[in-house]
Amino acid sequence: MSTGRAFAADPNAAVFSPMTLLALPFGVNGLGLANVALALGVFLWALRSLGLSRVASVGGTLVLLLSGVYQTLPFLYSPIGAAAPLPILWVAFFRMDAASGADRRRLMVLASLALGLSVFAGEPVVTAVGGVAALLLLAAGSMGTSPRARRESFIAGGAALVLAVGLAAVQILPTLAELRHSARGAMRPEHSALFWSVRPARILTLLEPRLTGDPFAERDTEYWGAGTFDAGNPYYYDLAIGLIPLLFAFAAAAKRQGRVFLALSGIGALAAMGRFLPGFTSIAGIFSIFRYPEKWWIVSTLGLAIGAATGLDQFLSAPPVDPFHRYLRRTAVVLFGLLTIILVFSLAIPDALRRGLWAMGLGAGPTTALQVSALLSPLLLSGVGTMALALLLLAAERRGRLSRPAVLGVLALLFLADGWRRVAGACPAGAPDLYTHASAPVLAVKSVLGGGRFYDDGAESPALGMRRAQEQGGFDPLRPETGVVFGIRYAAENDIDRMMPVASVEASRLISRLPWGEDKLAILRTHGVTVIRTSSPGPDPVGVVEVARFGIDRILRVESPRDEFALLPREDVQAGSPGGRYGAGSIALLERRSHRQRLRVSVGPEPGYLAVARTFDANWAVTIDGSPAHLLRTAGGLSALIVPAGRDHLVELRYRNALLFWGAILSFASALVIGSLFVVRRETHGESSL
């Protein structure tokens, strides 16, 4: 898929994630549901480990499922895979100080496993923000304890981090090496640490997620917030968890555990603001590899869901005179008041509401005040009614007119009805047999691909990508994530991964900016492209034949492409020509495997220039007749080597990444240490609660 670069050296490929292995047997829907089930199961277990009741733990898990952030995640395999183990890490660190020596070792094992699995999911930013949150919880859990207990808990936490890094070393070490020369390592802050920063006013989506409009609307004017997002759309649609859970989460501040996780949620929301924080822009260059501040919303959502479960647990167990119930009623009054104010503006003075939303950066474009009011008024009215009913129920329960289970039952129905309204349609299904049944476009490409590569013209366009996905039932099967399963090899990296070398990314961008025509085709030929998909109506250059059509997309066969291994005359090389004439000599491909190729190359009395249609990677070692040779990087980010004059040279290219080997050794050693700690725990205390 990456034209010669190893998946294992790129965290985005998630090669070492156990969940990724399920993609082939489960398909896109199955893997999405498996990720969701894992995340929910881990979260439920974490809530129970915090000492919360079964009802409160199940309620908190439903809050997480129906949250705005988690409704965006299921089919983003890496983010949800990295986020799923974080609750275990957090609970282990939060409880570290109160645990005894043996129990502390158990928590240390759990924390190291959770963080290591998060690394393997291939979303380092999510893992990093989760790790920072865990350290904050470790500090919060040790507040008010003895210096000795605090020291021991921090030592255990540090040991867990070291073991986690060791466990994931097979992923971390090659990634760090790739990062040094990758485009991600050279990214400017405006494309990384500043991009997808959350406008502070988007915190209001906790009250009503549609304050930025309806992201699923067919008309642009009904999604007025799109123009305010860095990429024309948010990373996560909203932060909403529902009004009833929000009520319990805020009321949980009456108890220490609730305050800790609410504070953590607030820190996550603040960090997500990125460039909107004073002074952040000036230091963003230090954190440029940590892309997209909006990912901190995962921390906020998990914190709010834990807070909601904590509040629900207090509601079920605290006596009527407990301060918690006073917090609960006061919170309901505040939420009722805020929603009522916005509703009054929406009904009575919609122009003022529109101006306010636009001034806060929640709206842009030509949407009228009446359109804003028409969408928001029914939703706000529903929210006001929900809070009014909650106040009445709480008052009736306080006076003894309703039992607490009856109040909880009505509130649960309100929550589920609101959750259905917020998330219905958020995760469109893909074809169940996406990875097992080749679609018509895939078959058309395969029928003429031969030994060449495929180029998807326009794949970098979000609008075109969305249209293609919709036409194919929710997921475009010719994206690299699926096409590679059917043996389609891709060229020019037009599904750009910024772990690629800078030269390769720049070359890909240059190609993508060129309109369809002779110039683009000439460059693609040098990449060994034999099939192209384009939505351009033509005319096509000479040497291109249309073989299939799907809607406005056309599948084109390229005649006379350059072979993957080609000898070029020196004058062609010096002129930088993308192709055309081949030098004198011959090439016979003796062996071709994913990590090794062997060729028999014969050239004339002058040395030959062997061009390789593959992204340059220094880990590809070259030998000629058994002696080491030097692999060159071409101006377009591809590879080449000089073959000495003479006949029947044996040329071998082999991928050798020593960091993968040493990383695997460290991972294995760390796994042995973690396993030994677990065995010691079992022998000391019998059956482990793991």
Phi, psi and omega in degrees: 000323185260027176047049171111353179264144185283133174302320187294341179268006183233114183299330182298337180284342177053040182301323187266003179282125179302327183292325183298329180297342181275357184299317184291309181287331186268333187078177185294318178293314182297318179294320177299315179292324178295319177298316179297314180299318178298312182299317181290319179297317178296318181294318177300315179297320180295319179295319178296325179291338176281357179091012181279154181291166179299315182298314180295321181292317177296318178299315179297325179293321176294324176301315179298315181301318186265014177284156180298321181292313184287342175284345177270342192273328195309323182257010165263087193303316184295310181300315182287329176294323178285328182280331187304316183281351187301321179302325176297314179302315183295312182297318180299316180289323181293326183266000187301319186290325184278353184274154174280180183303310181292317179293327178295323177296320178298315178296324178297318178297313180301316182296318181294320177296316182297313182292321178297317177295325178296320177299316183297338181291343172087023177234079189300330181292316178298317177299317182295315181291326176294323177293319176299316178299322179296319178296322177296320179291325176298317178293319180294322181292336182265001180293134178083006179260176181288154178303323180294314179297320179296318180296317181294322180291323179289326175296316178297319178296318178296319178297321178297319179296317179297315179296322179295316178297318177296318179299322182264014184300327180297336175266320188289313186299308179294330178296316179298322178294318178296324185298330185299326182242013183272165176292330179294320179295337181254010183293140174283151183304326182293346176254003185219273187290343178256337185289141184061043169281147184268124174296134184307325183295343180290351172301333180294345177292349170298325180280314181210109186296340183269018175294342174261008182099185184260109182293346181258007182289150179279335180259137183299327184293344179270356174237071189288347180277349186304320183290351181264353181269149184303320184254013184082359176201155179279161173289317173240140185299316183197174179258002189300141171240358183104148184292319181295312175299323179297322177300312180291324181296314180293323179292337179295348177298348177292341181242153185300314181300319177297317180297320181297312184284332172292320177298319177298319178298319178296321178296319177298317179296322179293314180297330181293343183287342172051244187294347178276357175273137179301128177083352184293322183300323184289337181251002185297332181300332179292330185250026188296334180283345178269091189281151165065087178305334182301341178295342175296344177296338174298317177298315180300315183295314178298319178297318179294320180294320176294320177298319179296318178295321178296317178296319179297320178298320178293321179300321183284332189249335186283140176292161183303333182275356181295142179303337180303316183295328175293318175302318183297314181294318180294321177297318178298321178296317180297313180297319177300317181294316181297314180294323179295319179299313180295322179297318179300316177298318183295322182275317188266318183226069183299330178300318179293321178296316179298315180298321179295316179297318180293321180294327180276359180082019177265355181211152176201156177101189190272006181305132182276165178298323180293323178293320177298313181296320182297324180282317189278326188304310179298324181291317179293321178299320177296319179295317178298316179297321179298315181290325177296316179295321178299319178296318179295318180295317180295322178294319179295321178293323180294324181274359178083011181276339177228144177283158180297317176301324179293317178299315181297322180298316179294317179297323178295320177296319177299317180298314182293322178296317178294319179297319177299317180296322186283324193248354181302126179084004183289332183237085179296142183282149170262176180295131181301329182256032185305320185264359183241344181233117180289128179284172180300316177298320179297316179297322179296319178293314182299327185295336182236005185290320183061224178264012184267197184240163184248137176237130182258097183289120180094007182296338181279356180273116180301319182296317180293319178299319180293319180296317180297320179296316180297319181294333181261016175085026174113345180206127181282114184289349179266008170289152184304329182300332179252321183302325182297331179296329182265014175084015178275124178261138188256156183231155173066008173051042184280000163256074199296128172251120186285005166281355176292155173302151183304314183299323181291318180295317179296319178297321179295319178296321178299315180296317184294331181282341181286137174290158179296126181170196186301315184296315179295317181299320181299319180290318181297329178298324179293339178271004179075027182284128176246344180223139180228139168251130180215150174263000178292134182284354182103191003290155181269150176294165176295139179095013179235134182233129177284130181245342180197160179219134178227102187066233177268356178278139178238141174260123185242138174264133180261124179271144176057050174285162174289140176294162179301323175242120185219139175270126180248143174292148186301324181295327176294318182294313181296327179282349181072022182294139179287352180162197178118265184270142177254147180284166179290139179139182181216155179228130175239122180277113184271323182209140179219111175231171185297329183246002182207137172227140177235133183227151171253116187240129175238132178230174182279205182289346178253152177302151180254151178253109183265109178272135181240120182281070184208141178302134180295133175214123184296346180281355174276111179270140183239135170233144176237115185056037177087350181260141180300141176232170185256126176273131183259153173256125179277171181299332180269010178083008178267189185242158177199165174206157179266126178256127182295160180298151178124174185253157171056047173280135176267112182253128180233131174245125183225134178277122180225110179240100183298331182292331174296319180294308182293326175297320178296322178298314179296319179298317180296317180296318179295321178297323177296317179297314180298318179296321179294321177296322179293319179296318177301319179299316182293318182292330182280323188237013180074221182297126180278148177282359172304000000 
